[in-house]
XYZ file of C-alpha atoms in Angstrom:
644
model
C 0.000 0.000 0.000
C 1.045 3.282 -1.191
C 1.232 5.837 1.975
C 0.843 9.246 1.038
C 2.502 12.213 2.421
C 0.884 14.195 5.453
C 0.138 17.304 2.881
C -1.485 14.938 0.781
C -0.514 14.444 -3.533
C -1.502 17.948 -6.265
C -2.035 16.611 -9.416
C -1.120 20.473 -10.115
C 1.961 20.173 -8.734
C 4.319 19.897 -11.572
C 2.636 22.760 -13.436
C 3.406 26.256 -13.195
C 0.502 28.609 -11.426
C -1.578 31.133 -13.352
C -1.838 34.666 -12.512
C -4.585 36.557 -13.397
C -2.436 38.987 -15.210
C -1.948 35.868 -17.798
C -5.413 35.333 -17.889
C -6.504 39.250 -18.376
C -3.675 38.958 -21.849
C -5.761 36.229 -23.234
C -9.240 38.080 -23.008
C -7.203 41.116 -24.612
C -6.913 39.143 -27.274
C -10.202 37.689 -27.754
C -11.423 41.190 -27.137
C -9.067 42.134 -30.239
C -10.263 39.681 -32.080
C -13.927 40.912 -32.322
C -12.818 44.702 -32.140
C -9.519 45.079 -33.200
C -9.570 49.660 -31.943
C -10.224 48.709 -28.887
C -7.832 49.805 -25.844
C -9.364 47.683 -23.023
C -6.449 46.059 -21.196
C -6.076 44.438 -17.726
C -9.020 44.789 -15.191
C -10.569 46.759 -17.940
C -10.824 43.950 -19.922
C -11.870 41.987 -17.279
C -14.676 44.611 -17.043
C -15.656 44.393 -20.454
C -16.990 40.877 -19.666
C -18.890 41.828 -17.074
C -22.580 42.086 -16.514
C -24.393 44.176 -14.999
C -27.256 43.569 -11.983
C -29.459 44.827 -10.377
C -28.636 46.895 -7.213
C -25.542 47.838 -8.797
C -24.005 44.320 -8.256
C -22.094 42.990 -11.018
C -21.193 39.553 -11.927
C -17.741 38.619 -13.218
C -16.140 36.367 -15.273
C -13.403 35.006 -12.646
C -13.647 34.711 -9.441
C -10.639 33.740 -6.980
C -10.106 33.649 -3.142
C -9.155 36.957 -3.628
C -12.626 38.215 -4.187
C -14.143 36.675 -1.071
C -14.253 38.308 2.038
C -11.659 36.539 4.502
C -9.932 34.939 1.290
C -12.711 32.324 1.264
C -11.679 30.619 4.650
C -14.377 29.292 6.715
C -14.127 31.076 9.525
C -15.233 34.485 7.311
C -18.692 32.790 6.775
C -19.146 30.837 9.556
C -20.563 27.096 10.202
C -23.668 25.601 9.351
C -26.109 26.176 12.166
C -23.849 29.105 13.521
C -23.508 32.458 13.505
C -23.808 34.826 11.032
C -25.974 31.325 9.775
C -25.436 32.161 5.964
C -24.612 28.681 5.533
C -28.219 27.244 6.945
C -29.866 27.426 9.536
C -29.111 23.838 10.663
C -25.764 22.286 11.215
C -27.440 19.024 9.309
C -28.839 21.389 6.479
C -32.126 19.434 4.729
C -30.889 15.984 5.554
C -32.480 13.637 5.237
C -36.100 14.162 4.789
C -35.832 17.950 2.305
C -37.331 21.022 3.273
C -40.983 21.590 4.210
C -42.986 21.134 0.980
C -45.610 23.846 1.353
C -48.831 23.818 -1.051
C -50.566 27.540 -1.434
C -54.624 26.817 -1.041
C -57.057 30.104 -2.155
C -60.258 28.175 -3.369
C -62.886 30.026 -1.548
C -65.052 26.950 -2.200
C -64.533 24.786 1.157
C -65.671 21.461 0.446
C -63.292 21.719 -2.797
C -60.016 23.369 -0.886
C -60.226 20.563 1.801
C -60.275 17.808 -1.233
C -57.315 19.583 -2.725
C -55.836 20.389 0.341
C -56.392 16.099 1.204
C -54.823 15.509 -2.172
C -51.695 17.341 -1.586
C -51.264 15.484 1.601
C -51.209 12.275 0.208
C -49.236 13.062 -2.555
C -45.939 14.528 -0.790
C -46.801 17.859 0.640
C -46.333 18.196 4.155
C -47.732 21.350 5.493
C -50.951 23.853 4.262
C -50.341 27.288 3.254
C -54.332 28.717 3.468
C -55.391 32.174 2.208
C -58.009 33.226 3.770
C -60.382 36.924 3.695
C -59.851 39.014 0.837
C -58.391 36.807 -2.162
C -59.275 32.921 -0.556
C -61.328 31.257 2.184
C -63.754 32.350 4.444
C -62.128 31.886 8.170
C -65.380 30.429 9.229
C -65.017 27.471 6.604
C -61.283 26.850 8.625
C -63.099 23.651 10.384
C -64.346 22.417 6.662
C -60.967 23.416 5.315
C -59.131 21.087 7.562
C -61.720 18.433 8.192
C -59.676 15.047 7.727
C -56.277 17.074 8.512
C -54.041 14.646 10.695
C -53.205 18.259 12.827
C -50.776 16.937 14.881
C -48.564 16.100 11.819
C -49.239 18.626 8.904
C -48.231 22.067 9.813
C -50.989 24.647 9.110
C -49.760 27.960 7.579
C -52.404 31.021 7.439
C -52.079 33.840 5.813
C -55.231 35.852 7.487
C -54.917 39.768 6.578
C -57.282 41.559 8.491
C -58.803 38.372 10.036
C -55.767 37.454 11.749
C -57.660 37.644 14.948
C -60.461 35.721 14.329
C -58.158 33.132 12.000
C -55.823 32.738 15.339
C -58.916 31.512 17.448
C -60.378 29.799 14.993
C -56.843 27.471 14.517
C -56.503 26.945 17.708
C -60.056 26.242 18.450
C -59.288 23.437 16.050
C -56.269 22.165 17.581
C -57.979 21.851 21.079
C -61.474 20.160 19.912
C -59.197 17.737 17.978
C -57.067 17.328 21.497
C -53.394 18.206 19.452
C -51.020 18.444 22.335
C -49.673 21.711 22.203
C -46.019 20.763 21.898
C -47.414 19.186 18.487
C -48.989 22.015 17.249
C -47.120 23.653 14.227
C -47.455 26.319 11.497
C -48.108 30.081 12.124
C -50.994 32.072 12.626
C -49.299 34.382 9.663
C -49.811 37.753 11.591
C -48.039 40.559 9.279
C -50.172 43.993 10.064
C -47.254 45.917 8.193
C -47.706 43.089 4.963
C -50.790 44.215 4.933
C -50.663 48.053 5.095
C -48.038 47.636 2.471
C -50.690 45.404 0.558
C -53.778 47.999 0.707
C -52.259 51.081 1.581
C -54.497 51.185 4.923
C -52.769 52.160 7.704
C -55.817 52.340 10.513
C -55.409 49.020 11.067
C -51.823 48.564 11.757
C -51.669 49.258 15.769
C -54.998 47.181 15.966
C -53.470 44.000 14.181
C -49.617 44.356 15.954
C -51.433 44.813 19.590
C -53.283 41.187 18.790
C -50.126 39.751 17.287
C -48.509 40.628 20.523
C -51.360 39.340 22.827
C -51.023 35.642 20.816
C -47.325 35.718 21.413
C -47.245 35.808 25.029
C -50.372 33.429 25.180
C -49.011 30.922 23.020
C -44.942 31.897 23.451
C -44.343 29.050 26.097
C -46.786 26.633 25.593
C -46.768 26.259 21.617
C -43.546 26.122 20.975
C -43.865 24.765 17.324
C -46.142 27.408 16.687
C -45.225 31.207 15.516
C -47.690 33.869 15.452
C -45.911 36.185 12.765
C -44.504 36.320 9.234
C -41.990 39.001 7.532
C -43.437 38.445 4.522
C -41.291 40.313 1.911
C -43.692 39.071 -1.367
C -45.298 42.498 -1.027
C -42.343 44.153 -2.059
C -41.092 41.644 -4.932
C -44.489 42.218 -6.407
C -44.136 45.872 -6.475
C -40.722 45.289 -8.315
C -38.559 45.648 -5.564
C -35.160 44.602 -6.633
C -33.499 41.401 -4.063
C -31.789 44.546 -2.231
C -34.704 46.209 -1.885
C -36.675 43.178 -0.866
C -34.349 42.260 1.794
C -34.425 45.549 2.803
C -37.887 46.146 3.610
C -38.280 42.461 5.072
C -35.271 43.344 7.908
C -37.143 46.602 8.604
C -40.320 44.798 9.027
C -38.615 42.194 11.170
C -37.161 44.833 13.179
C -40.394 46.752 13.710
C -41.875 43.781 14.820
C -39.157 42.969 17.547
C -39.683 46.622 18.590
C -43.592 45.812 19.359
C -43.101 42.563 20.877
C -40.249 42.907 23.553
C -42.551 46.466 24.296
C -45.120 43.869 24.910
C -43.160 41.937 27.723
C -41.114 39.277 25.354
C -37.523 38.724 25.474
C -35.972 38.984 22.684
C -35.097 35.815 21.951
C -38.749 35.043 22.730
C -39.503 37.567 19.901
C -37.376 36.129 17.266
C -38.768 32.824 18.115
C -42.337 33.890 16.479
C -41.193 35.416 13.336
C -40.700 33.301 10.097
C -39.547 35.295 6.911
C -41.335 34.841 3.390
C -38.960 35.511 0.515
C -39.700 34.869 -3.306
C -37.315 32.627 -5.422
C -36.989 33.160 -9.023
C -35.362 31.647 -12.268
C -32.149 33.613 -10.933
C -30.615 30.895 -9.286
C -27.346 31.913 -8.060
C -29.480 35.592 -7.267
C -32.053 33.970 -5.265
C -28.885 31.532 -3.439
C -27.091 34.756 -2.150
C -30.590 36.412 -1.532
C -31.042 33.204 1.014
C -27.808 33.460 2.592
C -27.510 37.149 2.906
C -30.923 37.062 4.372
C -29.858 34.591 7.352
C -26.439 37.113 7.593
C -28.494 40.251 8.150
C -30.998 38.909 10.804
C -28.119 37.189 12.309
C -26.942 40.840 13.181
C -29.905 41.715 14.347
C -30.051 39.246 16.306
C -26.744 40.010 17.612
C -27.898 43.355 18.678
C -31.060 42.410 20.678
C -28.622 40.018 22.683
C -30.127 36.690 21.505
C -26.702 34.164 21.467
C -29.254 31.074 21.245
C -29.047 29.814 17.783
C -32.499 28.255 17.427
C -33.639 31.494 17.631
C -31.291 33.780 15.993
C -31.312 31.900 12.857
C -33.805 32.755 10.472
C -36.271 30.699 9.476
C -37.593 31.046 5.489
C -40.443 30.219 3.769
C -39.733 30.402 0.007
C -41.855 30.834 -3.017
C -41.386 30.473 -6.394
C -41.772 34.552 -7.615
C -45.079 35.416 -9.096
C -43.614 37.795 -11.049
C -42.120 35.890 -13.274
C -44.970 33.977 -13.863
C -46.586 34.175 -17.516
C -50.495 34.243 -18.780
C -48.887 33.218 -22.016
C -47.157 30.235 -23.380
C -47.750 29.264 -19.208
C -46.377 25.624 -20.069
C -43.003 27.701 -19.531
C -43.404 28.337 -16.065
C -42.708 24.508 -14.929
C -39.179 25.388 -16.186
C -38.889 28.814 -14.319
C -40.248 27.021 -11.308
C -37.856 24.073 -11.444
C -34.890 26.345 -11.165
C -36.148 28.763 -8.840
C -36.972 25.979 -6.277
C -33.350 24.219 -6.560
C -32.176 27.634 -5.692
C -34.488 27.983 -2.951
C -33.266 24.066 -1.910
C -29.211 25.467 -2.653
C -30.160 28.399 -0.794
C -30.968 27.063 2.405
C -35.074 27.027 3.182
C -36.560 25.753 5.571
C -40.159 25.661 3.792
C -41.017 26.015 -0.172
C -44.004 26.715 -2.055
C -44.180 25.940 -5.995
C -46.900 28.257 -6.947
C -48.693 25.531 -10.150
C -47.633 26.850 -13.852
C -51.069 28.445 -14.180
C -51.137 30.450 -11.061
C -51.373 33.813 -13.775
C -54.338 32.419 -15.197
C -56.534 31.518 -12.019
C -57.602 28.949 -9.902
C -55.038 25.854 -10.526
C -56.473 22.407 -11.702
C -55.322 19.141 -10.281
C -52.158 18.091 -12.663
C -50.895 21.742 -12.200
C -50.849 21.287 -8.612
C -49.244 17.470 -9.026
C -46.283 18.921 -11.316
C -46.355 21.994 -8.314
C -45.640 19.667 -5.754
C -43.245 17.351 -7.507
C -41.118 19.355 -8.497
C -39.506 19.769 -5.089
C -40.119 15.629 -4.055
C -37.946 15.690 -7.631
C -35.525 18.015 -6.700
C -35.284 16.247 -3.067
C -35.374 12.683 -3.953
C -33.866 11.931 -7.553
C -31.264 15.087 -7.801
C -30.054 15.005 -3.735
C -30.034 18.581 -3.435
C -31.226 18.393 0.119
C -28.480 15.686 1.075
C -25.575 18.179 0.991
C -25.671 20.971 3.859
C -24.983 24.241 1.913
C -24.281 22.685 -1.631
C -22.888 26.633 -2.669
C -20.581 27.051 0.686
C -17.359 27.464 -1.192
C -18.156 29.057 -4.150
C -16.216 32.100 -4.807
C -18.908 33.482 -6.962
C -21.766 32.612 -4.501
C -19.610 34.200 -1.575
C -18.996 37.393 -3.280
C -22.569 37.749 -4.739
C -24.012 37.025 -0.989
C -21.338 40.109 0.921
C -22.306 42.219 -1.705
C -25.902 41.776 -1.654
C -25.843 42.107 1.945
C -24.336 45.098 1.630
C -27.120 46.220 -0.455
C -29.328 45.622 1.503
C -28.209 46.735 4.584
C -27.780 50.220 3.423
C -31.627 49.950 2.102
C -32.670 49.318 5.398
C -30.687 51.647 6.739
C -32.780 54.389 4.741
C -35.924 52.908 5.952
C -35.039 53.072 9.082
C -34.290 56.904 9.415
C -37.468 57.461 7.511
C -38.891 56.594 10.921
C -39.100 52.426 9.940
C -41.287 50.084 7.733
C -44.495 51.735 8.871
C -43.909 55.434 8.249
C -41.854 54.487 5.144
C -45.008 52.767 3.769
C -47.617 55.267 5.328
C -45.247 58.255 3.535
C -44.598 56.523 0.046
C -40.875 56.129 0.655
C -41.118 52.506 -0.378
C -43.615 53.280 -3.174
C -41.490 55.808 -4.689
C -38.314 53.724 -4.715
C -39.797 50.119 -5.677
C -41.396 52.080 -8.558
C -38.231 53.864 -9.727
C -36.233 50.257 -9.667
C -39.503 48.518 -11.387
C -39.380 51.275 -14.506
C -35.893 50.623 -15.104
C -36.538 46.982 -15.345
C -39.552 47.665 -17.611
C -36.942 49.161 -19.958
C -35.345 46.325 -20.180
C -38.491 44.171 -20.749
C -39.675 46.419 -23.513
C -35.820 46.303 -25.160
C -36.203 42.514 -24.774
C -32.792 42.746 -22.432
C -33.903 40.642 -20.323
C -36.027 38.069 -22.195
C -39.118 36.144 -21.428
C -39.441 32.991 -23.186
C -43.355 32.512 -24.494
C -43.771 35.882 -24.523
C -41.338 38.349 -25.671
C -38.915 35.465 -27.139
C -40.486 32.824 -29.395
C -44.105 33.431 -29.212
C -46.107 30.983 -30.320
C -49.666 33.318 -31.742
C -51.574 30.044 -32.640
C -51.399 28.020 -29.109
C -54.542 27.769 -27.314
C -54.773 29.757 -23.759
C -54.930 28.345 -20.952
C -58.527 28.958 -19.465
C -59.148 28.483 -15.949
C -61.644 29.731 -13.107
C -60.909 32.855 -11.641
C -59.056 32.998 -8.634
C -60.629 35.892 -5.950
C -59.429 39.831 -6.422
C -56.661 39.985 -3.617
C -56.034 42.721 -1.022
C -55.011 46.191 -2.922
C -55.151 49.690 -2.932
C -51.641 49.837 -2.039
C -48.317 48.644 -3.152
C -48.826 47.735 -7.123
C -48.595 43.566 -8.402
C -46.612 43.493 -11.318
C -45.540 40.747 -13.997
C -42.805 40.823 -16.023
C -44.812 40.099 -18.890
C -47.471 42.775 -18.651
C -46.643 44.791 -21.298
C -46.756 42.150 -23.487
C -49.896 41.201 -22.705
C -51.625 44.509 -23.117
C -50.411 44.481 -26.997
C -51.491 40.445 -27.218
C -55.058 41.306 -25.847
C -55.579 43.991 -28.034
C -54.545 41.080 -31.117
C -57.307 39.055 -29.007
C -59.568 41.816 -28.854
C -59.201 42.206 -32.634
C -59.309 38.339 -33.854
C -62.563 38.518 -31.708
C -64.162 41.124 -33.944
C -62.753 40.337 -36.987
C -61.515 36.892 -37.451
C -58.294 37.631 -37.404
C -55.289 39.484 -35.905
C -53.494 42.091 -37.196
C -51.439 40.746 -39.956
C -47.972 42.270 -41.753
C -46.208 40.839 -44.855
C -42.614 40.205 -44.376
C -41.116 40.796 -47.599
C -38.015 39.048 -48.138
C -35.662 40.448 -50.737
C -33.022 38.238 -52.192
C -31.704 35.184 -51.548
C -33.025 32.714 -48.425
C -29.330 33.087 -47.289
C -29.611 36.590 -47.307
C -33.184 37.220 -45.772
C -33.631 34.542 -43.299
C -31.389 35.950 -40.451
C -33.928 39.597 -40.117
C -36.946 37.117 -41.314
C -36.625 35.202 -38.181
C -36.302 38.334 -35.878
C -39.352 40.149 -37.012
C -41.172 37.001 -37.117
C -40.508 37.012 -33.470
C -40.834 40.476 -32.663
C -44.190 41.216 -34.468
C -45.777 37.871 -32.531
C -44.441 39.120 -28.902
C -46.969 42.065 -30.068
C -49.613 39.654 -30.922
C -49.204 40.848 -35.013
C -49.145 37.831 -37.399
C -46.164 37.516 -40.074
C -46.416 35.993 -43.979
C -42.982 35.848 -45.275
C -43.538 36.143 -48.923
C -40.121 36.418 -51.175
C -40.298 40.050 -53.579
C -38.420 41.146 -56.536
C -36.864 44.136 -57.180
C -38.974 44.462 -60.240
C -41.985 44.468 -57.400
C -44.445 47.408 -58.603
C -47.480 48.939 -57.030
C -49.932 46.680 -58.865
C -47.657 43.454 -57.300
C -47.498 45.019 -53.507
C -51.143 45.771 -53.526
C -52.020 42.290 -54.488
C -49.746 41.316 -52.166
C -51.650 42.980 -49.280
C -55.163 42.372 -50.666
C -53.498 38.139 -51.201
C -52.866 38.414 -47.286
C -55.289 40.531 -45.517
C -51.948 42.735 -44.846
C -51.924 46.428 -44.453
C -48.059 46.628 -43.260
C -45.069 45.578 -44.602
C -41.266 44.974 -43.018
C -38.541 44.232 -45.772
C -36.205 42.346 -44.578
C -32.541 41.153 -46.241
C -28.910 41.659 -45.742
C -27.610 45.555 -45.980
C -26.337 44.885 -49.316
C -29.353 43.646 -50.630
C -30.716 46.595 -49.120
C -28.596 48.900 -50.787
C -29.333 47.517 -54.321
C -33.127 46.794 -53.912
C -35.040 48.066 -50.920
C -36.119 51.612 -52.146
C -37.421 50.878 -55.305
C -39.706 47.832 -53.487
C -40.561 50.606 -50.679
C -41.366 52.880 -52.453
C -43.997 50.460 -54.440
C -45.754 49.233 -51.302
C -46.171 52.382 -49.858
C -48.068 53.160 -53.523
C -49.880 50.103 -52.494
C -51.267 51.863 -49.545
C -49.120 49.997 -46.927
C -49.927 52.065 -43.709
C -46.480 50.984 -42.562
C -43.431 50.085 -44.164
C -40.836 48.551 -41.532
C -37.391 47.578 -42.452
C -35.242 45.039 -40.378
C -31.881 46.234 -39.277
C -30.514 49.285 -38.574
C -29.638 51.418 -41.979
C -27.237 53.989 -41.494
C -25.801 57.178 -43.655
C -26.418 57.826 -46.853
C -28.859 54.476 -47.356
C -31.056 55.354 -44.538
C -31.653 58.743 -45.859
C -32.336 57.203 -49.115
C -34.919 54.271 -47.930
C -36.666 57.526 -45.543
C -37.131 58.915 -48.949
C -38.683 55.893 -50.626
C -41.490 55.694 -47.569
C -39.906 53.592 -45.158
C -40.999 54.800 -41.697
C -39.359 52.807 -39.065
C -36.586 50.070 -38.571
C -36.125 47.140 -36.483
C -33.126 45.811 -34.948
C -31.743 44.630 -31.589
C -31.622 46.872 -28.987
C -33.913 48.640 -30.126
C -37.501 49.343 -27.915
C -40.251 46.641 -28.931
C -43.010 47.555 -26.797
C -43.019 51.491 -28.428
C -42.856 49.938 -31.842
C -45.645 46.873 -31.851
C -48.045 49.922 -29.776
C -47.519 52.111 -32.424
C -47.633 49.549 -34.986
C -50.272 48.237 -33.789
C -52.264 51.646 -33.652
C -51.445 52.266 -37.333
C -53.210 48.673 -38.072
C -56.048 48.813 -36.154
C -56.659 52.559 -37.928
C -56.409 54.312 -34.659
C -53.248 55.926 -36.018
C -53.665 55.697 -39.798
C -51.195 59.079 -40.461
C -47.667 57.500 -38.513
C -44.255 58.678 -38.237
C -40.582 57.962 -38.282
């Protein structure tokens, strides 16, 4: 038998190390390569690869020790199940049994929510998440709700609103007619009076709701121990368009406000922390939504380290995740199984303690029964075929992960800051602080959307115009009135209803000829793009292949042949140059109401093809909400005149 030496065998050894320096020359010359005037050397051409997130993060394309707080060594980011906790909550992570699957019920039928809810039991869910008031259940239907429940094993979640009162003694009226020791009772009674200002924009109730929260606490603080009586709940914010900064921000706040009212109640603070669990939203981000996790846990651990509490069943956080609603889509929804299947192994990577798949149709209502089965399988998937849950803190280690989570925490920390010397989470709500900001970071992402920066499959990249919707019965109107819900694909859908609205009344959508000038190796490139373009808007394409000996007579046919009142030419620039004004200038003689060109002409050619009636280009980059609206005015005849 081989012994090896006590510092153990490099395979590495033998070769020389790599500097960074070495590495930065070779991007030079990649960078060269593609633009041979450019000056970008060293860190700058480091930069140059780059990109750019939200809350002024930025992601890299190396990552080292070097870039990790404490040189990546273990003692900079702590243990699992220790302090600052951003490696879990739990020094044995997930294993072996996974996180708490948690299924969202908001069927204000009864009879129906407890076969669903039932159903999900059975089938690998192990506690209830239940709406109830405004947007789900009656409170009064709790008992036929949970009829059947085995309450002693499946933890029962409620997210009550205003009813939190009357929710709280209606749960535990349950537990103690169905004689569930207490020490057996789990869930929480989902008090969040500031969730809910943020929600409707009411602040009378506030004081009510955080006085009862309070009261619950210190009757059910000692002798439910399995049983919290609050929730942070930071969806709220994510739904306004709050950036994972931002989000994190106003849950700490929140947290923090509540602390403030409970120890002025008479709890310790460790007593306090002990009835708060944190809602957070997971989306298709992954390694975002890992160092949102992790920073999360860091944050409160601080907190926690300033209210005294050194017990670390109490000072770490505990999370309920959910798979974002925002990035949920009414079209193409089919989609969303693949948006929630990342966003809950990130959740799993991340460290939560609970999850909730919201079902691929969420957008379009009331969820049947297989979008509920694929809903709760995907995390029995995640937990039992790809072992996610069997490694504690699969991204402990990661220089990228490491970075991302300091920085974020950074971020947020100096959001929170701001919150808190606009007088806290209740004043910075009741003034429009929050408001203000969540709606300046949700515009700039909208410019993205509507540049198609940051894509959405389905709907903005590779619509599909002839697939049948998805139909389903409408889910209640939830608490509003203040803080906005917002989708990433809403402006999309605005221009697709209006096609809806129009192959309602008509028989069929707007329609636009592409015509396609020279050879297929020359057109099919800008074909493709404004194929996909005009169908995120909801406008149907016909490629048809022109001549340049295309006259008036031909292009009106053309448009008369098709049903088409638009047309986008679209070839190479040298097909362009050679053939593009002359077939212009005969469909706008047709009585094209627009005539598009794909690409981006410049100089002398664009002035030319402005000439021959060409009033608009498309290319990438460029804003594709503004053009399909406008677009679309011109063929629905609310705009007939138009403009370049």
């Amino acid at each position: 038998m081989t012994v090896l030496p006590d510092d153990g065998l490099s395979l590495a050894a033998e070769f020389p190390d790599a500097t960074r320096e070495q590495w930065q020359r070779l991007v030079e010359g990649v960078l060269r390569k593609s633009d041979p005037n450019t000056e970008a050397r060293g860190t700058a051409a480091e930069d140059a690869l780059s990109t750019t997130l939200e809350d002024g993060l930025r992601t890299r394309p190396l990552y080292t020790a070097a870039d990790v707080p404490g040189g990546g060594a273990a003692d900079a980011t702590g243990f699992p199940g220790f302090a600052p906790f951003v490696r879990g909550g739990r020094p044995q992570g997930h294993s072996p049994a996974g996180w708490d699957v948690r299924q969202q019920h908001r069927d204000p039928d009864a009879r129906r929510a407890n076969e669903l809810a039932l159903a999900d039991l059975e089938n690998g869910v192990s506690s209830l998440w239940l709406v109830l008031g405004r947007g789900g259940l009656a409170v009064a239907d709790l008992p036929t709700v949970l009829e059947g429940v085995y309450l002693d094993l499946a933890p029962i979640v409620l997210e009550p609103g205003a009813d939190f009162d009357a929710a709280a003694r209606a749960l535990v009226g349950l537990y103690e007619r169905a004689e569930v020791p207490p020490s057996a009772a789990a869930g929480n009674l989902g008090g969040d009076p500031l969730g809910l200002q943020a929600r409707s924009g009411d602040d009378t109730r506030t004081a009510g709701l955080l006085d009862a929260a309070a009261d619950w606490a210190r009757r059910l603080g000692d002798t439910h121990p399995g049983l919290r009586v609050m929730t942070v709940d930071a969806l709220p914010y994510h739904e306004a368009g709050a950036s994972p900064a931002e989000e994190l921000g106003c849950s700490l706040a929140t947290g923090v406000a509540y602390l403030r009212h409970l120890t002025a109640a008479g709890l310790t603070a460790e007593q306090a922390c002990r009835q708060l669990e944190f809602r957070y939203a997971a989306t298709a981000d992954q390694f975002v939504t890992i160092a949102k996790l992790r920073a999360a846990r860091r944050l409160w651990a601080r907190v926690a380290e300033v209210c005294g509490v050194t017990d670390p069943s109490a000072a770490a956080q505990r999370q309920h995740v959910v798979t974002s609603p925002v990035m949920m889509t009414r079209r193409d929804p089919w989609v969303n199984m693949l948006r929630t299947t990342v966003a809950t192994l990130a959740a799993g990577v991340g460290g939560a303690d609970a999850v909730t798949v919201l079902p691929f149709d969420h957008a379009a209502g009331l969820p049947d029964g297989f979008a509920r089965r694929i809903a709760r399988n995907t995390s029995t998937i995640v937990i039992e075929e790809s072992h996610v849950a069997r490694v504690v803190d699969p991204a402990g280690g990661s220089w990228y992960v490491e970075s991302l989570t300091d920085e974020l925490s950074s971020a947020a920390w100096e959001f929170f800051q701001e919150i808190e010397r606009a007088g806290g989470q209740r004043a910075a709500l009741a003034s429009g602080f929050v408001a203000e900001r969540l709606d300046a970071t949700w515009n700039r992402r909208r410019e993205a959307l509507a540049h198609r920066r940051e894509p959405v499959t389905g709907v903005s990249e590779f619509p599909l115009l002839t697939e049948e919707p998805v139909v389903r019965e409408p889910a209640p109107e939830p608490e509003s009135g203040g803080l906005p819900r917002v989708r990433r694909d809403e402006q999309y859908e605005e221009l697709r209803a209006r096609s809806d609205k129009a192959l309602a009344e008509t028989g069929r959508r707007p329609r636009i000829v592409l015509a396609a000038l020279g050879s297929p190796a020359a057109y099919t490139g800008r074909a493709t793009f404004a194929a996909n373009l005009f169908q995120a808007g909801g406008i149907e394409p016909v490629t048809v292949p022109v001549g340049p000996d295309t006259d008036a007579a031909a292009a009106a046919a053309l448009l008369r042949e098709h049903e088409a009142s638009a047309v986008c030419l679209c070839s190479a620039d040298k097909v362009y140059a050679e053939q593009a004004a002359p077939v212009a200038e005969a469909f706008r003689a047709a009585g094209a109401r627009s005539v598009l060109l794909a690409g981006r002409p410049r100089g002398e050619l664009r002035e030319t093809l402005r000439a021959a009636g060409v009033d608009g280009h498309l290319a990438v980059g460029d804003n594709a909400v503004a053009l399909l609206t406008e677009l679309l005015d011109r063929l629905l005849h609310q705009d007939p005149a138009g403009a370049l």
